[in-house]
MMTF fields as JSON, N, C-alpha, C and O atoms, coordinates in Angstrom:
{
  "mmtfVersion": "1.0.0",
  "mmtfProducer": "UNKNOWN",
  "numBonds": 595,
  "numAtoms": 596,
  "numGroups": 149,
  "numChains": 1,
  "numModels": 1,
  "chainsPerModel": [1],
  "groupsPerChain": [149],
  "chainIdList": ["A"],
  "bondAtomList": [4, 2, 8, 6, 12, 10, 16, 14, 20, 18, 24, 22, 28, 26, 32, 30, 36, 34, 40, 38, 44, 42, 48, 46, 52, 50, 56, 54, 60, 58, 64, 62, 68, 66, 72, 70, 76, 74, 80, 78, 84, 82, 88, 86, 92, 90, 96, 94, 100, 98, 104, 102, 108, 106, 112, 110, 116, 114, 120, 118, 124, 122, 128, 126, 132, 130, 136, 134, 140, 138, 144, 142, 148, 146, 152, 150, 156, 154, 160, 158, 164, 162, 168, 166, 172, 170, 176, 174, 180, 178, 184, 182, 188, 186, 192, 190, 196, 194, 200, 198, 204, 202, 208, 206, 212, 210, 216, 214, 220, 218, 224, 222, 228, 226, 232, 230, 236, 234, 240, 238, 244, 242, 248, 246, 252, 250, 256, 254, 260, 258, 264, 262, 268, 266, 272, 270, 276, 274, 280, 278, 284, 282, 288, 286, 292, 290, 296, 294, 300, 298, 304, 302, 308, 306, 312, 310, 316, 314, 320, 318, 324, 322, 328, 326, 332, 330, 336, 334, 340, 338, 344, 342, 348, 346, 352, 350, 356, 354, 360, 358, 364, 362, 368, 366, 372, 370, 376, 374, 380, 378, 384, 382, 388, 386, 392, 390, 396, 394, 400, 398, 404, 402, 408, 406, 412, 410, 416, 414, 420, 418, 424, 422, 428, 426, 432, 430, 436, 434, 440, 438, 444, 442, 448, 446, 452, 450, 456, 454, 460, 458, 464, 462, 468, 466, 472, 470, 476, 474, 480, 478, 484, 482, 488, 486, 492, 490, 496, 494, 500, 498, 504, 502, 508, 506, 512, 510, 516, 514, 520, 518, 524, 522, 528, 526, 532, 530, 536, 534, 540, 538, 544, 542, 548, 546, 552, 550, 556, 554, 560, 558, 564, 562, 568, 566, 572, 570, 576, 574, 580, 578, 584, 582, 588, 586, 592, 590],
  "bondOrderList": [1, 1, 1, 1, 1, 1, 1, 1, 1, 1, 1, 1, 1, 1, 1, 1, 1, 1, 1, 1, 1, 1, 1, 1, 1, 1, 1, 1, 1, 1, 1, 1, 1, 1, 1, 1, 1, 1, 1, 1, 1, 1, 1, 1, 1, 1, 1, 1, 1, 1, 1, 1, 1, 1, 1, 1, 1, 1, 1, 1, 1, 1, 1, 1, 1, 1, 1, 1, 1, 1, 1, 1, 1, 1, 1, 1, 1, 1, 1, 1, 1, 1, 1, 1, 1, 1, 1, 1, 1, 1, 1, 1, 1, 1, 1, 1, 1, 1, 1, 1, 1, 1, 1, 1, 1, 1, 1, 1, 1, 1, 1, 1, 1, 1, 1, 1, 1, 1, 1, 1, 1, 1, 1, 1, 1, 1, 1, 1, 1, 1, 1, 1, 1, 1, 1, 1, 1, 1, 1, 1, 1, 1, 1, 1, 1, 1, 1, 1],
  "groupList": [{"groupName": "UNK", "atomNameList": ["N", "CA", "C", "O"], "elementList": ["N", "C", "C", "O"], "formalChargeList": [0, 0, 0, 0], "bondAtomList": [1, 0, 2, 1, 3, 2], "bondOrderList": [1, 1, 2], "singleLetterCode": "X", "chemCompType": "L-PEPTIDE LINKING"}],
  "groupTypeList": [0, 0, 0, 0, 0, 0, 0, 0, 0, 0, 0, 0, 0, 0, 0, 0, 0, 0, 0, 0, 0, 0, 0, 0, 0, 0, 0, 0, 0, 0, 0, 0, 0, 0, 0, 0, 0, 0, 0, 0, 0, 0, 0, 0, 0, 0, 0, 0, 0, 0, 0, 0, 0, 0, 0, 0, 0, 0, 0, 0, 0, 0, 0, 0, 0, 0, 0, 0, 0, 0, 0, 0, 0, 0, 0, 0, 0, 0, 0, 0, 0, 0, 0, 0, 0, 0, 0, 0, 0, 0, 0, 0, 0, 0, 0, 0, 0, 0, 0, 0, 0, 0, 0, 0, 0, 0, 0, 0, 0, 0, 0, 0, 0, 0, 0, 0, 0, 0, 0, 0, 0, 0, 0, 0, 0, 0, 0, 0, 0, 0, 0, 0, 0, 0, 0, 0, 0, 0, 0, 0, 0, 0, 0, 0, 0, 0, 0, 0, 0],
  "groupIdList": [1, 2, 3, 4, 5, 6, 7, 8, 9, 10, 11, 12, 13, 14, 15, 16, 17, 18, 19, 20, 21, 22, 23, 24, 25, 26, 27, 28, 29, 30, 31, 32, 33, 34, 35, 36, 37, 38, 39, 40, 41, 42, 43, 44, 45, 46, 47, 48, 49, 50, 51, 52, 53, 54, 55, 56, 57, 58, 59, 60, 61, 62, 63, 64, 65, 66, 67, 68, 69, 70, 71, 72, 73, 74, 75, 76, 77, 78, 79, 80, 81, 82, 83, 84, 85, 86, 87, 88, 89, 90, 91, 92, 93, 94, 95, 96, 97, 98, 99, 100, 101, 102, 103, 104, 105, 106, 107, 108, 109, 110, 111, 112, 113, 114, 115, 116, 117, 118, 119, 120, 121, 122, 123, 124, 125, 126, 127, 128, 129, 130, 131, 132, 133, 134, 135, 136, 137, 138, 139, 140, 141, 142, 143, 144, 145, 146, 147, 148, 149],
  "secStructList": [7, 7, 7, 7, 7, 7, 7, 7, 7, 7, 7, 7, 7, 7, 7, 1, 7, 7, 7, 7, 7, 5, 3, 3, 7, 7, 7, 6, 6, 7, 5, 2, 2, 2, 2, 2, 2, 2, 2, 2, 2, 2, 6, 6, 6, 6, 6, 1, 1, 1, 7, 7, 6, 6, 6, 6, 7, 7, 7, 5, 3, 3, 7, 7, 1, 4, 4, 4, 7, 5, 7, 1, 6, 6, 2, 2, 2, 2, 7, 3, 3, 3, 3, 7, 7, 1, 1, 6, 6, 7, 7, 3, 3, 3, 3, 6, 6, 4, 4, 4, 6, 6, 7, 2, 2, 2, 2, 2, 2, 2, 2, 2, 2, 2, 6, 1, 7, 1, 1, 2, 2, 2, 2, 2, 2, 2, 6, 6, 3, 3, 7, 7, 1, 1, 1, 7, 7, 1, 7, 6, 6, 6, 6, 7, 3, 3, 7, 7, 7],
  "xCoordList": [109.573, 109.085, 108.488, 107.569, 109.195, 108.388, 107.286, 107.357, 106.311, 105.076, 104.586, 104.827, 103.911, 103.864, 102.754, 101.625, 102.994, 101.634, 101.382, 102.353, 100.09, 99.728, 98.517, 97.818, 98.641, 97.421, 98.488, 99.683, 97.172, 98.035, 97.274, 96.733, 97.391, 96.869, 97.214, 97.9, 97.228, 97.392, 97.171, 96.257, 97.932, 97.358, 97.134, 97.996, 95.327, 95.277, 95.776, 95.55, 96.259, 96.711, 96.598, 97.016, 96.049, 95.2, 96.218, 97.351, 95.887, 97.151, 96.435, 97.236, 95.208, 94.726, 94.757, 95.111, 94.234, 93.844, 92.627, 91.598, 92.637, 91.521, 90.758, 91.316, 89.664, 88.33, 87.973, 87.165, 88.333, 87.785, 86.603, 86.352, 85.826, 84.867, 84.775, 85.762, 83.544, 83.579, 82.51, 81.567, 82.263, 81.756, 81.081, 81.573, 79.787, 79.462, 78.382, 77.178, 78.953, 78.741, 78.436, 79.227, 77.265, 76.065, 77.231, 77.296, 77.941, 78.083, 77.688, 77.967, 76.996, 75.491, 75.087, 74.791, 75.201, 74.227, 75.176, 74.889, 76.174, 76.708, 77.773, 78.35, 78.173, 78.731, 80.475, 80.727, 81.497, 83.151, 83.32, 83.517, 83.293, 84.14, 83.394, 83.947, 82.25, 81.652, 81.39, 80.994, 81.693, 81.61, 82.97, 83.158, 83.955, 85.439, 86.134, 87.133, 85.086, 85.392, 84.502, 84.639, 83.527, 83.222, 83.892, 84.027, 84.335, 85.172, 86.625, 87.009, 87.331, 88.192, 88.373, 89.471, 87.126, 86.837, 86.797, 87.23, 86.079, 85.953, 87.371, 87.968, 87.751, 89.445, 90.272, 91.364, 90.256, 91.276, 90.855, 91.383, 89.431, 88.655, 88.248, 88.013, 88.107, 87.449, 86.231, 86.098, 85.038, 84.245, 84.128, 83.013, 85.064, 85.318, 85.818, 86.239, 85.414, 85.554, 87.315, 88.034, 87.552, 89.299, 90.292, 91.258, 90.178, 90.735, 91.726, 91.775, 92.957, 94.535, 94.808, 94.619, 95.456, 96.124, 97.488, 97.678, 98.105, 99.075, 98.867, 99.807, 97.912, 97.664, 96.425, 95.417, 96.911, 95.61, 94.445, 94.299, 93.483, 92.489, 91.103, 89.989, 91.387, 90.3, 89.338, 89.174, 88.755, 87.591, 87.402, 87.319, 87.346, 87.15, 86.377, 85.404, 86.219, 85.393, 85.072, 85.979, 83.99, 83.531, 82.623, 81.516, 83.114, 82.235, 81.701, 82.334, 80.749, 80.08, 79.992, 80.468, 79.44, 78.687, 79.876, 79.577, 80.951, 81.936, 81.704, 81.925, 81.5, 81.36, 80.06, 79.86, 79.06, 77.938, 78.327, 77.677, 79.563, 79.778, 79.712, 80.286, 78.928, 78.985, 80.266, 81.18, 79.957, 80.645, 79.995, 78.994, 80.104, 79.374, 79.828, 80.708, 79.157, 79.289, 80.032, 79.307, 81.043, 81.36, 82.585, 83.227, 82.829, 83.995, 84.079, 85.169, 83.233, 82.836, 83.736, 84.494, 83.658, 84.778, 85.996, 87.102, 85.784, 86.781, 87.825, 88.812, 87.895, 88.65, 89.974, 89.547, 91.301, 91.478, 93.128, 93.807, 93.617, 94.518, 96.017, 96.081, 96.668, 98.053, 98.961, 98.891, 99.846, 101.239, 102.203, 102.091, 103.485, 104.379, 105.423, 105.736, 105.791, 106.902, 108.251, 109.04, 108.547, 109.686, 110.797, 111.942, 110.44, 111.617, 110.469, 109.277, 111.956, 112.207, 110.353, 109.82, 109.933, 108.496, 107.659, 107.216, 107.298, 106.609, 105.239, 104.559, 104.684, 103.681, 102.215, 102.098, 101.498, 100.765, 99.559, 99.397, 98.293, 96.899, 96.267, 96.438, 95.172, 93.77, 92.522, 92.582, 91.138, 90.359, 89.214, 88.853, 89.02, 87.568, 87.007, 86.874, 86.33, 85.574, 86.298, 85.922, 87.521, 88.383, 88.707, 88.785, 88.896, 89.388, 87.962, 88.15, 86.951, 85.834, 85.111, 84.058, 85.65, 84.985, 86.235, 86.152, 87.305, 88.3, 88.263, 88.055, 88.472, 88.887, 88.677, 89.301, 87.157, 86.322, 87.014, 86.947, 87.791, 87.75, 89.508, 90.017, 89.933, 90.622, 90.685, 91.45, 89.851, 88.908, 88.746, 89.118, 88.27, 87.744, 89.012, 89.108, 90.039, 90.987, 92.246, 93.31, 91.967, 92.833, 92.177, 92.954, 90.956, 90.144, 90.691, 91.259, 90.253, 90.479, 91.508, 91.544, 92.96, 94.161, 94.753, 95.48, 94.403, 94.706, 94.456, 95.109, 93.296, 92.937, 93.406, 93.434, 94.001, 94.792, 96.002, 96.071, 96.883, 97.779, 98.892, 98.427, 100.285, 100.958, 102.419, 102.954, 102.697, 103.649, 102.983, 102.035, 103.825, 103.228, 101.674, 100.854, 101.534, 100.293, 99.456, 98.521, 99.002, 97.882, 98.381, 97.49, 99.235, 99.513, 98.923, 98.146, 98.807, 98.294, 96.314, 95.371, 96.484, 95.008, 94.214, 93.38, 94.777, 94.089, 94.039, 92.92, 95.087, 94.868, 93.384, 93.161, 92.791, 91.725, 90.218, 89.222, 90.422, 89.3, 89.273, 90.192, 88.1, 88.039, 86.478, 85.379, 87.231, 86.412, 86.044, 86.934, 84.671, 84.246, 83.058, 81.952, 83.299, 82.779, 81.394, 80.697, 80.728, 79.591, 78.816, 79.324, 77.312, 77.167, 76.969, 75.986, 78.603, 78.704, 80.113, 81.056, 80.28, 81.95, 81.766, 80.82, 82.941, 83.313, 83.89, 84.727, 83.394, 83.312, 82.177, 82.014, 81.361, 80.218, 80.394, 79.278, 81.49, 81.979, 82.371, 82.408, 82.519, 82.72, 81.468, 81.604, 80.258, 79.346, 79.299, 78.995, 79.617, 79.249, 78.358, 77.76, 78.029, 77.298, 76.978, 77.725, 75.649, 75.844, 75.695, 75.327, 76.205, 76.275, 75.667, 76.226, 74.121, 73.692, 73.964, 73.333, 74.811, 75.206, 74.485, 74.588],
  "yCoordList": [116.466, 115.238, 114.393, 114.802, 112.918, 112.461, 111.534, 110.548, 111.51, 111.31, 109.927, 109.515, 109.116, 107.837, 106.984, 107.004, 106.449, 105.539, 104.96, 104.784, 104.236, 103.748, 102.494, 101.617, 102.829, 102.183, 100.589, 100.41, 99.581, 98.254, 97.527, 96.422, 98.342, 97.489, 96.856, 97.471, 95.372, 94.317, 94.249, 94.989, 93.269, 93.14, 91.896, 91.043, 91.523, 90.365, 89.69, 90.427, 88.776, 87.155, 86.064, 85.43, 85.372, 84.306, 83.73, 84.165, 82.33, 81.333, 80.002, 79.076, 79.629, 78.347, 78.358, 79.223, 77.018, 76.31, 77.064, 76.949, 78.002, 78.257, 77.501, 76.513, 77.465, 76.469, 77.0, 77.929, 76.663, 76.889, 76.559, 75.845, 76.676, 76.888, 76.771, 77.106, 76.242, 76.134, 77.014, 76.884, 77.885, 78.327, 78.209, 77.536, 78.977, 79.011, 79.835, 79.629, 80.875, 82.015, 81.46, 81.01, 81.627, 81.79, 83.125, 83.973, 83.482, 84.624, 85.094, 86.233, 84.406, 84.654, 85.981, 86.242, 86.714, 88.536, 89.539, 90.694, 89.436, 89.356, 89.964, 89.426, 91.897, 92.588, 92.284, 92.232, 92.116, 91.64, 92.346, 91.631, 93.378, 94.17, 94.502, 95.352, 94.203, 93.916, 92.448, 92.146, 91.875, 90.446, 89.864, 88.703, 90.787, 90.328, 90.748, 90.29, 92.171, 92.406, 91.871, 92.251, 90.959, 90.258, 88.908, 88.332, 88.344, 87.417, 87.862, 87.225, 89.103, 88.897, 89.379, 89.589, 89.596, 89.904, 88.273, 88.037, 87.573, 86.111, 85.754, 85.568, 85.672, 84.839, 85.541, 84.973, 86.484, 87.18, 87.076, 87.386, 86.388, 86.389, 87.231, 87.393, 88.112, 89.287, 89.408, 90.308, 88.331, 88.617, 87.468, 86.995, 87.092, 86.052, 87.48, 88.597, 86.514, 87.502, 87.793, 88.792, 86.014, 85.87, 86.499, 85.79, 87.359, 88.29, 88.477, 88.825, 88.26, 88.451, 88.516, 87.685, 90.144, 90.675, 89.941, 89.577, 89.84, 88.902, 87.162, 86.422, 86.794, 84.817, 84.99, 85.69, 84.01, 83.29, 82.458, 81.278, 83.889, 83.313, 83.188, 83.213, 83.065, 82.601, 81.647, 80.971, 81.514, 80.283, 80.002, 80.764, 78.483, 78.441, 78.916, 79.173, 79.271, 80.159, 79.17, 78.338, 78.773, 77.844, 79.058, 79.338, 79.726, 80.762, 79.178, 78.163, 79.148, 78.876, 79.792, 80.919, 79.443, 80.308, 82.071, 83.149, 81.597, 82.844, 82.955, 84.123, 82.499, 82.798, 83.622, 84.049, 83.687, 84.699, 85.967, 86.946, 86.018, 87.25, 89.1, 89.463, 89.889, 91.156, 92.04, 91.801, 93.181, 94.272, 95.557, 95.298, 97.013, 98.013, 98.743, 98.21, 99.941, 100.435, 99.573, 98.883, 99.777, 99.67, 98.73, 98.232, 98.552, 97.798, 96.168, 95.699, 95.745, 94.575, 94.295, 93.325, 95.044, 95.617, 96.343, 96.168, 97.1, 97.886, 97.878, 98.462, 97.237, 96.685, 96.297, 95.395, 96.106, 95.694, 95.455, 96.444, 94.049, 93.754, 93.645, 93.257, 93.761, 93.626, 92.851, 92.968, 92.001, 91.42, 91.501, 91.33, 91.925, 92.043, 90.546, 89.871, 90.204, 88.924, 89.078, 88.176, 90.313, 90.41, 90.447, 90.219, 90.727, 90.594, 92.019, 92.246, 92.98, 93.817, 93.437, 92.334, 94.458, 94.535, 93.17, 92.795, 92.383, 91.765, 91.942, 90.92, 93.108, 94.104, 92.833, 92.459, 92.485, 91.535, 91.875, 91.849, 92.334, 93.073, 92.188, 91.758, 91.59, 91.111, 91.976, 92.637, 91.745, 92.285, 91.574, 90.406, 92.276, 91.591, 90.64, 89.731, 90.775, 89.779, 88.768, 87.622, 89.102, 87.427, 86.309, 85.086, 87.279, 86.682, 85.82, 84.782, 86.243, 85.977, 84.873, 84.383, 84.391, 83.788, 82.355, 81.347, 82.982, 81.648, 81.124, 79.984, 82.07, 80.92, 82.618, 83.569, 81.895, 83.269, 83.117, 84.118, 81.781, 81.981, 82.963, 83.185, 83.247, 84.195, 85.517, 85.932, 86.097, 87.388, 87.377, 88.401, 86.47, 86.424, 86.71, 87.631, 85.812, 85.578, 86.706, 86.798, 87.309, 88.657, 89.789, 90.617, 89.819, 90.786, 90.757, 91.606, 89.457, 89.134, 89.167, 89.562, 88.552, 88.723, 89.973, 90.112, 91.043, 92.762, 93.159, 94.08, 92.498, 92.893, 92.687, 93.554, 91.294, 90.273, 91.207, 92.382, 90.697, 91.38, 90.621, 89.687, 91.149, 90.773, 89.803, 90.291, 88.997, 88.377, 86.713, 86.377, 85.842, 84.679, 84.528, 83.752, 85.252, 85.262, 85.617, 85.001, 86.44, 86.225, 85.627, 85.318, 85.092, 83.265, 82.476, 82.031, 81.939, 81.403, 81.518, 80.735, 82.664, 83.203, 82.52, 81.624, 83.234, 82.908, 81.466, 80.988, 80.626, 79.262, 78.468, 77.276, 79.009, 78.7, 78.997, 78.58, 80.102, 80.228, 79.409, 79.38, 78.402, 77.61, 78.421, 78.804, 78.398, 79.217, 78.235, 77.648, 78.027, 77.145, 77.759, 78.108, 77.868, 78.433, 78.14, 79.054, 76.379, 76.193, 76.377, 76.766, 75.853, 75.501, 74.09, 73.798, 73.161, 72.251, 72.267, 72.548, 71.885, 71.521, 70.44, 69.766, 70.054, 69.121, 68.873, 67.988, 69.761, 70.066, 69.692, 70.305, 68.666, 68.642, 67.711, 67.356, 67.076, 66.454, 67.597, 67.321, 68.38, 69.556, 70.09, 70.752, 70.035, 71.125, 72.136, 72.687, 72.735, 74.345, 75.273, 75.605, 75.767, 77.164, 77.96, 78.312, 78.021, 79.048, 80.768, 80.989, 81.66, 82.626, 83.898, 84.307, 84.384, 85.472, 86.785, 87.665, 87.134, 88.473, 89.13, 90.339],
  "zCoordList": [140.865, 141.413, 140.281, 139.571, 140.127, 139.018, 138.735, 139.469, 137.941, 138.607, 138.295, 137.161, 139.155, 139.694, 139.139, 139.629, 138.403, 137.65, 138.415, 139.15, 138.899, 139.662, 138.714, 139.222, 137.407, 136.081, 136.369, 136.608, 136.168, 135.879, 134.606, 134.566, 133.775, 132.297, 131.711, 130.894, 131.415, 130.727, 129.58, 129.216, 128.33, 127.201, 127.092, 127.303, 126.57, 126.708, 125.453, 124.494, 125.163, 124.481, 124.414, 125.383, 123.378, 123.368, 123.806, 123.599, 124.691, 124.614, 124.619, 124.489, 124.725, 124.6, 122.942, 122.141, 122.777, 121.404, 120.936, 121.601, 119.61, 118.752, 118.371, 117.891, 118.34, 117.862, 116.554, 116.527, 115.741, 113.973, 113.892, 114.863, 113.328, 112.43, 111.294, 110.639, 110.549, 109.02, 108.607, 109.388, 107.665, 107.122, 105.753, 104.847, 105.623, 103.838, 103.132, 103.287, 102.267, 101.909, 100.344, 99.515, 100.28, 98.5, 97.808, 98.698, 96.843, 96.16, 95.34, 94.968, 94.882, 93.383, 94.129, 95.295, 92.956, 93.333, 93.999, 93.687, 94.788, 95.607, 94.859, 93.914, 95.642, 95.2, 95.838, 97.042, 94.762, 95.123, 96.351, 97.334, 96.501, 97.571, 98.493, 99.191, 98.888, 100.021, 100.761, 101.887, 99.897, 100.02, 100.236, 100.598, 99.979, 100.434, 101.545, 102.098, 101.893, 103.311, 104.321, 105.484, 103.983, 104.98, 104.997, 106.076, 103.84, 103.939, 104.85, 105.831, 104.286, 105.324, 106.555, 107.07, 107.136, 108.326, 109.59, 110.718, 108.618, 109.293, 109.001, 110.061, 108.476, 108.064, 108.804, 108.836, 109.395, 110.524, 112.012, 113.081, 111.553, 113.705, 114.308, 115.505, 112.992, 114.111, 114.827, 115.657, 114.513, 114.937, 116.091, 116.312, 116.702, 117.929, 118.721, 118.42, 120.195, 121.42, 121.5, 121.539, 121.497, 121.643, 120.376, 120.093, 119.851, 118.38, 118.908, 120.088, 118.03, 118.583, 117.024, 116.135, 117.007, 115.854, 115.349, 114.188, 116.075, 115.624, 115.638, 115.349, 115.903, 115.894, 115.159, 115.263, 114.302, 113.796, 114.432, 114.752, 114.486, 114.837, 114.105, 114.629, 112.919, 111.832, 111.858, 112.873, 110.997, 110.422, 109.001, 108.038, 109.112, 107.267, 106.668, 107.378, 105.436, 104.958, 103.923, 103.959, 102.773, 101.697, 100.917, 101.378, 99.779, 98.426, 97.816, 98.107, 97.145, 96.109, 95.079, 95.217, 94.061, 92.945, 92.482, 91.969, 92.92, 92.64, 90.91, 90.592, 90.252, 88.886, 88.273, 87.136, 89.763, 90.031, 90.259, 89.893, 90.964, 90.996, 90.267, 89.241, 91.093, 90.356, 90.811, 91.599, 89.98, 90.105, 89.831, 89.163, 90.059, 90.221, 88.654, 87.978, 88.211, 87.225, 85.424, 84.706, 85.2, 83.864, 83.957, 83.032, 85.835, 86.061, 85.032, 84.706, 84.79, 84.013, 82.979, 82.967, 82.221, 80.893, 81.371, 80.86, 82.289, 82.145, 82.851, 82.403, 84.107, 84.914, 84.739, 84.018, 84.714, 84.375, 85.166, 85.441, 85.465, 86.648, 86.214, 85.047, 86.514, 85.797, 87.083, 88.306, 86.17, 86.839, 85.653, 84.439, 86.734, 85.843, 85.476, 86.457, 84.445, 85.392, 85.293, 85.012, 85.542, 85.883, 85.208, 85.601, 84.234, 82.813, 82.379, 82.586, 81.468, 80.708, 79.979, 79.862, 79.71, 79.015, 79.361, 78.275, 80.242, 80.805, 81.175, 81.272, 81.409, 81.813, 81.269, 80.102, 82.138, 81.605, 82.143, 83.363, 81.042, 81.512, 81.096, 79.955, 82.128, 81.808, 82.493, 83.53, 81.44, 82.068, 83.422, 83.565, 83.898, 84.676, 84.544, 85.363, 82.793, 82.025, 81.839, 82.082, 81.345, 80.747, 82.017, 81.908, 83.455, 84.248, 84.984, 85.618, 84.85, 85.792, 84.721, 85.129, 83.223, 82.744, 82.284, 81.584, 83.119, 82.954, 84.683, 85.101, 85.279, 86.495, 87.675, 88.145, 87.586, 88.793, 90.232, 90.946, 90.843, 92.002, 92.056, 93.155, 91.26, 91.178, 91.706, 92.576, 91.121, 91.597, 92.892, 93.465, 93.589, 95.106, 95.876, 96.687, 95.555, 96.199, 95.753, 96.365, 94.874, 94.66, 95.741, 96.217, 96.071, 96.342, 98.045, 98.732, 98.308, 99.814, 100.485, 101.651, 99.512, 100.077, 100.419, 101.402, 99.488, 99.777, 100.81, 101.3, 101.531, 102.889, 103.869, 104.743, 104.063, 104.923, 105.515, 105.154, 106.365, 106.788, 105.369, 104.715, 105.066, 104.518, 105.366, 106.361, 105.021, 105.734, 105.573, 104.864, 106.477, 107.0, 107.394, 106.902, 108.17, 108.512, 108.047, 108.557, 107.154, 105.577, 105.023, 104.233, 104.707, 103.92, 104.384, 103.539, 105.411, 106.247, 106.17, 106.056, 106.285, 106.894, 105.335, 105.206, 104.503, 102.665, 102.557, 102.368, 102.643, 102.538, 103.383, 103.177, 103.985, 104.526, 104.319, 104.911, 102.988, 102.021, 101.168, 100.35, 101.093, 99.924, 98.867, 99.269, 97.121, 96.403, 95.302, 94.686, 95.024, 94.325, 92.947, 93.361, 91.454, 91.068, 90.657, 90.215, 90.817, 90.917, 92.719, 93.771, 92.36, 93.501, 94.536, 95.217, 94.342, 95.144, 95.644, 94.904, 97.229, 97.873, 98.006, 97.601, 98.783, 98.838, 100.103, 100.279, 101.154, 102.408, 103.329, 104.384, 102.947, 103.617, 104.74, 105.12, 105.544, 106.309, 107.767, 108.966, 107.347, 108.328, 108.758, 109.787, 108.318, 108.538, 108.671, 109.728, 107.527, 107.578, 107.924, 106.9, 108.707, 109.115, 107.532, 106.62, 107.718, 106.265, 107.348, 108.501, 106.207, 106.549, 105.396, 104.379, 106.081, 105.403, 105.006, 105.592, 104.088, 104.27, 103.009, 102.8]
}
């Protein structure tokens, strides 16, 4: 005899219009990889009621002071990131230091995108972090929420 579900569980799915948000996060003091998983925690929506794994349901995010940025132990020096470009011996290493003292909002946005889902939709999701290595945007038309972490 075969046996009879009687469960009627739904999966819910956003289908109205998302309400964005602007955001803004101090990074002065402010350790990379804790500070990038709270960044990409907001940039995926997770902390909205309406969270849908597959739709973008994010909020803008605004770093300041990314050129404040720390890192833990000896990573400072020693760190060190590679891209290849694709041609025969290409292999291309920079360190931590060189990268965080040419163009810091780099770092942020290497850190954060790893987290993201891969596809369209962390394309998407990343384009909506804006990373600024002093402390002024150019976002102040939005009103940002600051956010204490």
């Amino acid at each position: 005899m075969p046996i009879k579900h009687t469960h009627n569980i739904k999966t819910y799915t956003t289908k109205q219009q998302i309400k964005k948000t602007w955001y803004c996060i101090d990074a002065s003091g402010k350790t990379l990889g804790r500070l990038s998983t709270t960044l990409a925690y907001y940039l995926q929506g997770k902390h909205k009621i309406k969270y849908t794994p597959h739709i973008d349901t994010g909020d803008y995010i605004i770093i300041l002071n990314a050129k404040k940025i720390i890192v833990s132990g000896k990573k400072y020096k020693n760190k060190i990131y590679y891209h290849h470009s694709g041609y025969a011996g290409g292999l291309k290493t920079q360190t931590f230091q060189d990268i965080i003292n040419k163009q810091p909002e780099k770092i942020i946005k290497m850190a954060v995108q790893g987290m993201l889902p891969k596809g369209t939709l962390g394309k998407n999701m990343i384009k909506k972090l804006k990373i600024y290595p002093g402390n002024t945007h150019k976002h102040n038309t939005q009103q940002p929420k600051i956010i204490k972490t």
